[in-house]
């Protein structure tokens, strides 16, 4: 993205304050790798702050800059200066997938003979945790990753990361038997978390009390995904309901462009996103599902996998993985609560337990 | 449930809805054998057939095949017949209603500018045709200023219609009288109650889908229908429309897809136009009732404070 495009995008958003009435804003920088462009990002953030102040915009002092980074450049002087300058308004997530083996399965340098990035990321974790004490990480599980789930989660705990947001990919990548392997991994992970007491001050989003229940078709009819409630802008200035609808994110469908920095948002193209509900896009098996709660979807993947050019056909590739997760999750809570009851600690646990929000995207 | 099969007899068949005008489609009569197979399909599926004619004369052979099944004919109304009222169709389609006279329903395709300037012609037509269906060809271009003009036109037309009703006449203008009579949605139906057979032997959601992209078919005569995501053409799967009571709305499936990229989601413009019609119909119904009992079995049309149900989505989401 050029500075000119970035500036025009910011001007569009700030010029149209009446269209963006939310109390606060997150300016989210995702890549590629955002810290490769730290000079540009620094300039962008300075401009945003200056303009919000100059315009007396209602977001002034109610904003965050958010980054999803691979962490490789985290220690560099420029990135560190940026962090110091914006610390109070920063959210940074370093993506580290677990053990070296697991991480280097997917995160490989271009043109370095398949060298993984684990070593370069992990050295920055202590600094990261020093600067962001409650920092978490996001882990994504695909079929080849399943055997490494336990060791990866425990490895991240060992590195000092206490909050792990972990989810299966929504794409149809699952092989026969993956759900069984997945369930076995989660059951063993449940045993370790409970036996070693990690449940007291660590989180792993696989285990949530709220998942695995039926959903009322009338009162629990909201859609899962936030596509359309955010504005995503690509390097050329096109607008999308989420970056998953950009051409480079899609396998077979045309991008869904909802406007651009020159002409603004085509609100008609946003209407389907803002009126989506769970029932209208779900097949009967999902509507009737006894363990529906917590079963997530990605609107972009729904669109990409749909038989027609629609966002109204829910992809169900994740179904068997969700059901496996629910079985392991039930096991986890039954085991944990029995232990706490036997030890007379349940009341104390209930009082202190922190809320873990389900992973959305 | 499917009820109607539209058969486009030619690539240059008349546009009778929001379908783009013929332009440079190029001719292409449906082969006789395709027509026979289409009729057979319609009979086997128990569908009411609607033939859409090109301007050109069809041969006797075609006429014989066409007459082999109960049907209705949709034709364009040549200028020469405007005043004569000679009938050989069940629905006439025209681009001009000046001095029109007909004994069958007339579809008038018009752009907004022409519509805004045609109050007198519409009033005249209402006395000379049993039913006038106005089809706007540029819905997606309406601005707030156009909406205001549309509102004023509907209000003026409603006064004329009220007068005609008081005189004991029963003119029908889709924009104003349909909503008074309806108790539930009565919309386009493309992909749900109606499908289209094109001259190439393939099925389409509606003629516009064929004219826009011939590869966008939903089956063919050889292999039958294959409507993917069929449920999305139904009202229950349209989040905005299923909460709406602008029952007369065209709810054009093709325009939905063109403007919002989804067949089940109408544009802001389509919703506002339909609600201006709905509100004007409400006024008309209330005013006619001041003269005496009128449609006693019909419920009042409620007063509402919005023109686009999308703006009220918080109340039903």
XYZ file of C-alpha atoms in Angstrom:
678
model
C 0.000 0.000 0.000
C 1.303 3.422 -0.869
C 1.129 6.356 1.507
C -1.279 8.104 -0.865
C -3.723 5.178 -0.758
C -3.394 4.863 3.010
C -3.981 8.574 3.530
C -7.023 8.614 1.287
C -8.434 5.574 3.092
C -8.020 7.296 6.470
C -9.516 10.496 5.103
C -12.506 8.551 3.789
C -13.163 6.931 7.149
C -12.684 10.113 9.166
C -14.570 12.316 6.692
C -17.588 10.059 7.035
C -17.905 10.098 10.800
C -21.692 9.825 10.561
C -21.312 6.470 8.781
C -19.001 5.036 11.443
C -20.856 5.649 14.679
C -19.248 2.967 16.814
C -17.938 4.286 20.084
C -14.386 3.071 19.451
C -12.265 1.870 16.594
C -9.531 -0.663 16.007
C -7.162 0.131 13.179
C -5.995 -3.359 12.330
C -2.860 -3.951 10.294
C -2.591 -7.372 8.761
C -0.310 -8.525 6.040
C 1.623 -10.143 4.765
C 3.776 -9.130 7.642
C 2.931 -5.597 8.832
C 6.246 -4.903 10.587
C 8.056 -5.162 7.272
C 6.448 -1.789 6.556
C 7.026 -0.199 9.947
C 8.013 3.194 8.474
C 4.763 3.420 6.518
C 2.729 2.166 9.470
C 4.337 4.686 11.800
C 3.452 7.461 9.363
C -0.103 6.140 9.033
C -0.600 5.943 12.789
C 0.778 9.438 13.322
C -1.582 10.735 10.655
C -4.565 8.969 12.214
C -3.823 10.401 15.650
C -3.212 13.910 14.317
C -6.336 13.885 12.195
C -8.551 12.505 14.954
C -7.314 15.297 17.200
C -7.578 17.997 14.541
C -11.124 16.973 13.678
C -12.144 16.495 17.308
C -13.297 13.070 16.145
C -15.260 10.951 18.613
C -12.643 8.202 18.266
C -9.886 10.392 19.594
C -8.588 8.629 22.690
C -10.907 5.709 21.979
C -8.884 3.751 19.474
C -6.446 0.899 19.218
C -3.836 -0.095 16.701
C -3.810 -3.831 16.299
C -1.203 -6.030 14.672
C -0.980 -9.688 13.807
C 2.707 -10.295 13.318
C 4.966 -13.254 12.757
C 7.224 -11.682 15.406
C 10.467 -11.916 13.454
C 11.140 -8.180 13.439
C 9.655 -7.538 16.845
C 12.989 -6.676 18.467
C 14.179 -4.246 15.809
C 14.809 -0.656 16.793
C 12.120 0.754 14.541
C 9.455 -1.624 15.798
C 10.471 -1.057 19.391
C 10.335 2.722 18.925
C 6.879 2.371 17.440
C 5.758 0.253 20.391
C 7.079 2.775 22.895
C 5.346 5.615 21.075
C 1.955 3.883 20.953
C 2.071 1.472 23.895
C -1.196 2.626 25.496
C -3.171 2.005 22.328
C -1.525 -1.139 21.019
C -2.632 -4.737 20.685
C -0.040 -7.041 19.205
C -0.480 -10.719 18.570
C 2.588 -12.743 17.722
C 1.716 -15.912 15.927
C 3.621 -18.849 17.274
C 2.079 -22.195 16.590
C 3.664 -24.274 19.353
C 6.782 -26.390 19.273
C 9.522 -25.802 16.760
C 8.358 -28.854 14.815
C 4.747 -27.720 14.655
C 5.573 -24.068 13.964
C 8.066 -24.851 11.219
C 5.552 -27.123 9.494
C 3.719 -24.072 8.161
C 5.896 -21.024 8.739
C 8.798 -21.239 6.369
C 11.080 -18.540 4.934
C 10.840 -17.915 1.263
C 13.960 -19.103 -0.560
C 15.842 -20.312 2.520
C 15.691 -23.989 1.656
C 12.585 -24.548 3.695
C 14.036 -23.042 6.889
C 11.352 -22.468 9.496
C 10.985 -19.204 11.412
C 10.546 -20.664 14.923
C 14.006 -19.791 16.253
C 13.727 -16.175 15.097
C 10.310 -15.746 16.655
C 10.816 -17.495 19.949
C 13.798 -15.335 20.890
C 11.455 -12.331 20.861
C 8.839 -13.871 23.128
C 10.393 -12.775 26.460
C 10.505 -9.153 25.291
C 6.970 -9.440 23.976
C 5.680 -10.829 27.269
C 7.527 -8.146 29.188
C 5.821 -5.445 27.158
C 2.395 -7.096 26.931
C 1.917 -8.995 30.157
C -1.368 -10.664 29.327
C -0.503 -11.347 25.723
C -1.932 -14.390 24.079
C -1.313 -16.151 20.842
C -3.474 -17.516 18.127
C -2.959 -21.063 16.914
C -4.593 -22.555 13.878
C -5.016 -26.281 13.457
C -5.128 -28.030 10.123
C -4.993 -31.747 9.410
C -1.180 -32.220 9.617
C -1.049 -30.263 12.902
C -3.313 -32.552 14.906
C -0.585 -34.840 16.362
C 1.216 -31.787 17.781
C -1.641 -30.142 19.660
C -0.762 -31.247 23.220
C 2.934 -30.579 22.978
C 2.314 -27.251 21.278
C -0.112 -25.936 23.875
C 2.131 -27.045 26.717
C 5.143 -25.563 24.981
C 3.413 -22.197 24.700
C 2.479 -22.343 28.373
C 6.136 -23.048 29.125
C 7.187 -20.004 27.110
C 4.987 -17.961 29.416
C 2.034 -17.487 27.110
C -1.016 -18.136 29.254
C -3.812 -17.307 26.863
C -4.055 -19.504 23.787
C -6.704 -18.902 21.162
C -6.797 -21.999 19.107
C -9.156 -23.166 16.417
C -9.475 -25.563 13.503
C -9.410 -24.109 10.014
C -12.802 -23.867 8.333
C -11.629 -25.144 4.959
C -12.403 -28.697 3.876
C -8.973 -30.139 4.675
C -9.996 -32.921 7.034
C -9.155 -36.566 6.354
C -10.968 -39.662 7.569
C -10.065 -40.277 11.209
C -8.893 -36.717 11.873
C -11.752 -36.198 14.305
C -10.726 -39.254 16.326
C -7.094 -38.139 16.450
C -8.220 -34.649 17.381
C -10.434 -35.965 20.155
C -7.580 -38.079 21.545
C -5.276 -35.075 21.576
C -7.828 -32.919 23.359
C -8.639 -35.620 25.922
C -4.960 -35.979 26.777
C -4.559 -32.209 26.854
C -7.531 -31.995 29.227
C -5.850 -34.520 31.549
C -2.607 -32.531 31.626
C -4.261 -29.144 32.134
C -6.271 -30.520 35.041
C -3.567 -32.698 36.629
C -0.892 -29.998 36.458
C -3.241 -27.250 37.579
C -2.921 -25.096 34.459
C -6.660 -24.489 34.628
C -6.055 -22.107 37.531
C -4.288 -19.391 35.569
C -4.000 -20.501 31.935
C -6.535 -20.563 29.140
C -6.911 -22.713 26.098
C -9.921 -21.751 24.010
C -10.620 -25.347 23.013
C -12.259 -25.786 26.408
C -15.250 -23.539 26.924
C -18.232 -24.261 29.107
C -20.631 -22.637 26.679
C -20.021 -24.885 23.705
C -21.847 -28.028 22.698
C -25.432 -27.065 23.520
C -28.446 -26.850 21.202
C -29.339 -23.356 20.006
C -32.812 -21.861 19.993
C -33.725 -20.966 16.410
C -35.469 -17.773 17.457
C -33.546 -16.382 20.396
C -30.101 -17.606 19.330
C -30.200 -16.728 15.683
C -27.287 -14.334 15.284
C -24.622 -14.982 12.719
C -21.161 -15.946 13.944
C -18.832 -13.998 11.767
C -18.254 -10.241 11.818
C -17.801 -9.816 8.059
C -19.561 -6.655 6.959
C -19.332 -5.083 10.382
C -15.756 -4.153 9.676
C -14.232 -2.362 6.733
C -11.225 -4.006 5.118
C -9.085 -2.015 2.698
C -6.558 -3.550 0.328
C -3.354 -2.064 -1.033
C -5.126 -0.580 -4.063
C -7.851 1.090 -2.007
C -10.689 -1.366 -2.591
C -13.111 -2.039 0.257
C -14.185 -5.516 1.385
C -16.487 -6.793 4.135
C -13.433 -8.710 5.389
C -10.088 -9.546 3.773
C -11.281 -13.109 3.209
C -13.367 -11.671 0.344
C -10.338 -10.206 -1.454
C -9.236 -11.976 -4.605
C -6.013 -13.325 -3.129
C -7.927 -14.991 -0.271
C -10.415 -16.823 -2.469
C -9.923 -20.139 -4.219
C -12.545 -20.009 -6.917
C -14.925 -17.113 -6.446
C -14.820 -13.543 -7.621
C -13.874 -11.019 -4.913
C -16.705 -9.175 -3.210
C -15.691 -5.528 -3.441
C -18.069 -3.204 -1.603
C -16.558 0.066 -2.730
C -13.276 1.923 -2.765
C -11.552 4.954 -1.275
C -12.615 7.130 -4.222
C -16.326 6.281 -4.509
C -17.055 5.194 -0.959
C -19.025 2.202 0.254
C -21.756 0.694 -1.910
C -24.238 0.168 0.889
C -26.402 -2.140 -1.165
C -23.560 -4.645 -1.206
C -23.369 -4.543 2.573
C -27.061 -5.339 3.078
C -26.706 -9.121 2.786
C -23.914 -9.124 5.365
C -25.816 -6.999 7.842
C -29.003 -9.061 7.631
C -27.411 -12.495 7.833
C -28.673 -14.752 10.555
C -27.776 -18.269 11.621
C -30.912 -20.064 10.506
C -31.139 -18.592 7.009
C -27.647 -19.714 6.072
C -27.577 -23.058 7.895
C -28.586 -26.461 6.562
C -31.190 -28.400 8.524
C -28.559 -30.614 10.171
C -27.008 -27.502 11.753
C -30.344 -26.022 12.806
C -31.323 -29.289 14.501
C -27.839 -29.994 15.861
C -27.794 -30.958 19.533
C -24.294 -29.541 20.041
C -24.564 -26.425 17.891
C -23.227 -23.783 20.260
C -19.621 -22.852 19.612
C -19.641 -24.323 16.113
C -18.106 -21.496 14.164
C -17.982 -20.476 10.560
C -16.123 -18.043 8.391
C -18.366 -16.092 6.015
C -15.588 -15.894 3.468
C -15.094 -19.646 3.469
C -18.862 -20.110 3.257
C -18.832 -17.965 0.129
C -15.758 -19.660 -1.292
C -17.172 -23.150 -0.773
C -20.791 -22.382 -1.757
C -22.374 -23.956 -4.820
C -23.531 -20.538 -6.019
C -22.156 -17.033 -5.547
C -23.737 -16.555 -2.151
C -22.730 -15.929 1.432
C -25.932 -17.695 2.500
C -24.692 -21.283 2.309
C -22.903 -22.405 5.450
C -19.876 -24.620 4.901
C -19.944 -27.644 7.192
C -16.472 -29.135 6.687
C -15.688 -28.422 10.324
C -18.695 -30.408 11.634
C -16.905 -33.596 12.693
C -14.083 -31.626 14.289
C -16.533 -29.546 16.296
C -18.299 -32.674 17.517
C -14.965 -34.178 18.571
C -14.122 -30.969 20.386
C -17.485 -31.011 22.165
C -16.908 -34.575 23.413
C -13.470 -33.664 24.752
C -14.814 -30.424 26.183
C -17.552 -32.280 28.066
C -14.908 -34.628 29.432
C -12.751 -31.682 30.514
C -15.455 -29.896 32.496
C -16.835 -33.056 34.071
C -13.383 -34.103 35.163
C -12.394 -30.656 36.360
C -15.559 -30.028 38.363
C -15.414 -33.465 39.982
C -11.838 -32.791 41.032
C -12.725 -29.359 42.388
C -15.720 -30.705 44.257
C -13.720 -33.503 45.810
C -11.099 -30.999 46.865
C -13.683 -28.453 48.026
C -12.388 -25.850 45.600
C -15.253 -25.468 43.184
C -16.747 -22.376 44.764
C -13.393 -20.644 44.791
C -12.804 -21.623 41.164
C -16.191 -20.314 40.033
C -15.471 -17.038 41.769
C -12.104 -16.528 40.131
C -12.493 -18.058 36.730
C -11.881 -15.711 33.903
C -14.063 -15.541 30.885
C -12.615 -16.951 27.691
C -14.294 -15.618 24.630
C -14.865 -17.981 21.724
C -12.463 -17.562 18.840
C -14.218 -15.750 16.035
C -11.889 -15.561 13.117
C -43.307 -24.790 -5.599
C -42.931 -24.320 -9.323
C -46.089 -23.142 -11.069
C -45.079 -21.276 -14.194
C -42.782 -21.919 -17.129
C -41.848 -18.890 -19.201
C -40.797 -19.879 -22.699
C -38.742 -17.315 -24.586
C -39.626 -18.088 -28.178
C -36.724 -16.054 -29.487
C -33.552 -14.436 -28.232
C -35.241 -11.187 -29.186
C -38.408 -11.894 -27.252
C -39.895 -8.796 -25.736
C -38.619 -7.598 -22.350
C -41.641 -7.545 -20.073
C -40.016 -7.002 -16.705
C -36.802 -5.464 -15.381
C -34.939 -7.530 -17.985
C -32.571 -5.362 -20.009
C -33.984 -4.262 -23.380
C -33.325 -6.302 -26.480
C -30.451 -4.120 -27.601
C -27.998 -6.221 -29.512
C -28.991 -9.653 -28.368
C -29.172 -10.914 -31.930
C -32.021 -13.034 -33.171
C -32.388 -16.730 -32.566
C -35.685 -18.499 -32.746
C -36.175 -21.433 -30.401
C -35.867 -24.606 -32.524
C -39.211 -26.270 -33.014
C -38.024 -29.473 -31.364
C -36.842 -27.517 -28.296
C -40.230 -25.868 -28.122
C -41.961 -29.254 -28.251
C -39.705 -30.600 -25.496
C -40.282 -27.486 -23.411
C -44.023 -27.894 -23.671
C -43.692 -31.555 -22.759
C -41.606 -30.600 -19.722
C -44.234 -28.082 -18.680
C -47.005 -30.635 -19.033
C -45.135 -33.248 -17.035
C -44.314 -30.780 -14.259
C -47.839 -29.391 -14.327
C -46.659 -25.861 -15.105
C -48.658 -23.037 -16.607
C -46.863 -21.915 -19.740
C -46.291 -18.283 -20.667
C -44.886 -17.673 -24.157
C -42.872 -14.531 -24.674
C -42.947 -13.470 -28.307
C -40.480 -11.632 -30.493
C -41.761 -8.820 -32.687
C -41.473 -10.912 -35.814
C -44.179 -13.144 -37.222
C -43.918 -16.852 -36.391
C -44.637 -19.567 -38.926
C -47.764 -21.678 -38.964
C -45.766 -24.645 -37.713
C -44.796 -22.728 -34.590
C -48.343 -21.537 -34.078
C -49.586 -25.111 -34.138
C -47.072 -26.292 -31.573
C -47.727 -23.254 -29.374
C -51.445 -23.969 -29.387
C -50.919 -27.587 -28.327
C -51.103 -26.612 -24.654
C -53.062 -24.145 -22.562
C -50.955 -21.012 -22.163
C -50.795 -17.240 -22.047
C -49.086 -15.006 -24.584
C -46.882 -12.048 -23.759
C -46.287 -9.792 -26.752
C -45.111 -6.318 -27.491
C -47.759 -3.830 -28.491
C -47.007 -2.332 -31.891
C -47.644 1.399 -32.274
C -50.112 0.695 -35.048
C -52.387 -1.145 -32.641
C -52.207 1.378 -29.856
C -55.544 2.955 -30.640
C -57.231 0.025 -32.288
C -57.218 -2.259 -29.304
C -56.865 -5.357 -31.523
C -55.984 -8.292 -29.305
C -53.928 -11.364 -29.897
C -52.202 -11.617 -26.551
C -52.947 -12.111 -22.889
C -50.446 -9.487 -21.820
C -49.251 -6.579 -23.960
C -45.904 -5.005 -23.356
C -45.292 -1.461 -24.448
C -42.733 1.308 -24.130
C -45.401 4.009 -24.581
C -48.880 4.366 -23.135
C -49.929 7.512 -24.922
C -53.462 7.014 -26.252
C -53.349 3.354 -25.375
C -56.433 1.164 -25.548
C -56.483 -2.524 -24.809
C -58.719 -5.246 -23.480
C -55.923 -7.188 -21.807
C -53.440 -6.187 -19.100
C -50.686 -3.904 -20.319
C -47.113 -3.858 -19.074
C -45.486 -0.483 -19.509
C -41.704 -0.444 -19.248
C -40.482 3.014 -18.490
C -37.626 4.908 -16.962
C -38.242 7.262 -14.058
C -38.005 10.469 -16.067
C -40.655 9.333 -18.508
C -42.812 8.129 -15.639
C -42.620 11.443 -13.800
C -43.813 13.221 -16.957
C -46.654 10.836 -17.699
C -49.298 11.467 -15.069
C -51.931 12.465 -17.615
C -51.154 9.480 -19.863
C -51.421 7.087 -16.942
C -54.758 8.524 -15.873
C -56.000 8.180 -19.437
C -54.676 4.622 -19.737
C -56.408 3.560 -16.533
C -59.742 4.217 -18.209
C -58.767 2.342 -21.354
C -57.020 -0.795 -20.165
C -58.211 -3.361 -17.605
C -54.876 -3.293 -15.841
C -51.688 -1.267 -16.108
C -48.453 -2.741 -14.781
C -45.726 -0.139 -14.550
C -42.236 -1.608 -14.671
C -39.415 0.786 -13.855
C -36.290 0.008 -15.813
C -33.888 2.115 -13.755
C -34.790 1.348 -10.147
C -31.156 1.253 -9.076
C -30.597 4.886 -10.129
C -33.218 6.452 -7.858
C -31.991 9.262 -5.639
C -33.698 10.919 -2.672
C -34.954 13.594 -5.036
C -36.431 10.923 -7.316
C -38.104 9.245 -4.354
C -39.827 12.524 -3.541
C -41.016 12.897 -7.123
C -42.244 9.310 -7.093
C -44.139 9.940 -3.872
C -45.817 12.990 -5.344
C -46.756 11.152 -8.515
C -48.270 8.257 -6.549
C -50.226 10.694 -4.428
C -51.601 12.427 -7.507
C -52.478 9.143 -9.188
C -54.184 7.913 -6.021
C -56.540 10.914 -6.172
C -57.505 10.025 -9.747
C -58.025 6.389 -8.840
C -60.155 7.328 -5.852
C -62.334 9.395 -8.178
C -62.698 6.493 -10.596
C -63.683 4.153 -7.759
C -66.306 6.651 -6.583
C -67.655 6.648 -10.126
C -68.073 2.896 -9.842
C -65.068 1.941 -11.932
C -62.339 -0.439 -10.775
C -59.073 0.580 -12.426
C -56.016 -1.504 -11.717
C -52.602 0.069 -11.393
C -50.066 -2.294 -9.901
C -48.303 0.505 -8.021
C -51.404 1.502 -6.072
C -54.259 -0.961 -6.220
C -52.436 -4.285 -5.748
C -51.455 -3.662 -2.143
C -55.064 -2.848 -1.247
C -56.126 -6.315 -2.386
C -53.240 -8.401 -1.059
C -52.958 -10.195 2.265
C -49.550 -11.702 1.717
C -46.475 -11.258 -0.434
C -47.065 -11.493 -4.164
C -43.707 -10.956 -5.828
C -41.526 -11.955 -8.720
C -41.306 -15.673 -7.932
C -38.297 -16.263 -10.176
C -36.502 -19.459 -9.174
C -39.304 -20.373 -6.774
C -42.662 -20.407 -8.565
C -41.389 -19.496 -12.029
C -38.545 -20.587 -14.255
C -37.618 -19.665 -17.796
C -36.760 -21.820 -20.799
C -34.509 -20.039 -23.288
C -34.149 -20.730 -27.020
C -30.940 -22.691 -26.302
C -32.907 -25.374 -24.462
C -31.576 -24.352 -21.052
C -33.470 -23.233 -17.995
C -32.803 -19.930 -16.236
C -34.049 -18.274 -13.067
C -35.714 -15.616 -15.242
C -35.196 -14.096 -18.711
C -32.774 -11.513 -17.361
C -30.423 -14.216 -16.075
C -30.337 -15.654 -19.612
C -29.731 -12.318 -21.285
C -27.044 -11.354 -18.831
C -25.019 -14.561 -18.951
C -26.044 -17.622 -20.954
C -23.768 -19.823 -18.870
C -25.802 -18.983 -15.769
C -28.366 -21.739 -16.358
C -30.190 -23.900 -13.815
C -30.483 -27.044 -15.904
C -31.589 -28.036 -19.366
C -34.249 -30.044 -21.126
C -32.012 -33.075 -21.415
C -31.023 -33.375 -17.762
C -33.791 -31.517 -16.025
C -33.677 -28.752 -13.456
C -30.732 -28.251 -11.141
C -31.382 -25.164 -9.025
C -28.513 -24.784 -6.589
C -29.394 -23.127 -3.296
C -33.009 -23.255 -4.359
C -34.198 -22.203 -0.911
C -32.716 -18.736 -1.369
C -35.436 -17.860 -3.894
C -38.108 -18.442 -1.267
C -39.511 -15.674 0.871
C -38.661 -17.447 4.137
C -34.985 -17.276 3.187
C -35.024 -13.539 2.510
C -34.224 -11.845 5.841
C -35.482 -8.408 4.843
C -38.504 -9.443 2.765
C -39.942 -11.989 5.155
C -40.508 -9.214 7.686
C -42.000 -6.834 5.156
C -45.618 -5.995 4.362
C -45.120 -4.139 1.094
C -46.892 -7.126 -0.412
C -47.059 -5.631 -3.902
C -43.260 -5.231 -4.155
C -41.804 -6.682 -7.333
C -38.911 -8.088 -5.357
C -37.053 -8.564 -8.609
C -34.640 -11.423 -8.061
C -32.400 -10.301 -10.905
C -32.166 -6.737 -9.595
C -31.477 -8.137 -6.137
C -28.478 -10.006 -7.438
C -27.338 -7.115 -9.590
C -27.412 -4.575 -6.778
C -26.605 -6.566 -3.620
C -24.978 -9.659 -5.173
C -27.542 -11.874 -3.401
C -30.813 -13.117 -4.910
C -32.554 -12.893 -1.544
C -31.615 -9.314 -0.665
C -33.273 -6.269 -2.223
C -31.520 -2.955 -2.708
C -32.343 0.140 -0.696
C -33.910 1.659 -3.802
C -36.228 -1.285 -4.383
C -37.347 -1.247 -0.739
C -38.018 2.489 -0.673
C -39.986 2.431 -3.922
C -42.089 -0.463 -2.659
C -42.794 1.348 0.607
C -43.731 4.586 -1.104
C -46.228 2.512 -3.098
C -47.400 0.767 0.061
C -47.952 4.029 1.905
C -49.741 5.605 -1.040
C -51.936 2.494 -1.261
C -52.731 2.927 2.420
C -53.884 6.481 1.817
C -55.902 5.387 -1.190
C -57.598 2.563 0.718
C -58.449 4.867 3.625
C -59.808 7.538 1.296
C -61.956 5.134 -0.722
C -63.386 3.771 2.505
C -64.561 7.260 3.430
C -67.051 6.942 0.591
C -68.533 3.670 1.833
C -67.766 0.038 2.480
C -64.795 -1.100 0.461
C -62.976 -4.435 0.702
C -64.445 -5.097 4.160
C -62.570 -8.365 4.581
C -59.250 -6.579 4.032
C -57.342 -5.407 7.081
C -56.191 -1.815 7.370
C -52.691 -1.126 6.137
C -50.796 0.019 9.193
C -49.009 3.311 9.468
C -45.255 2.803 9.652
C -42.331 5.129 10.291
C -39.794 3.744 7.841
C -39.311 3.307 4.112
C -36.617 0.653 4.180
C -37.136 -2.355 6.498
C -33.366 -2.764 6.567
C -33.273 0.301 8.836
C -35.494 -1.581 11.299
C -33.433 -4.758 11.347
C -32.653 -4.344 15.042
C -36.324 -5.060 15.762
C -36.270 -8.476 14.076
C -32.658 -9.584 14.389
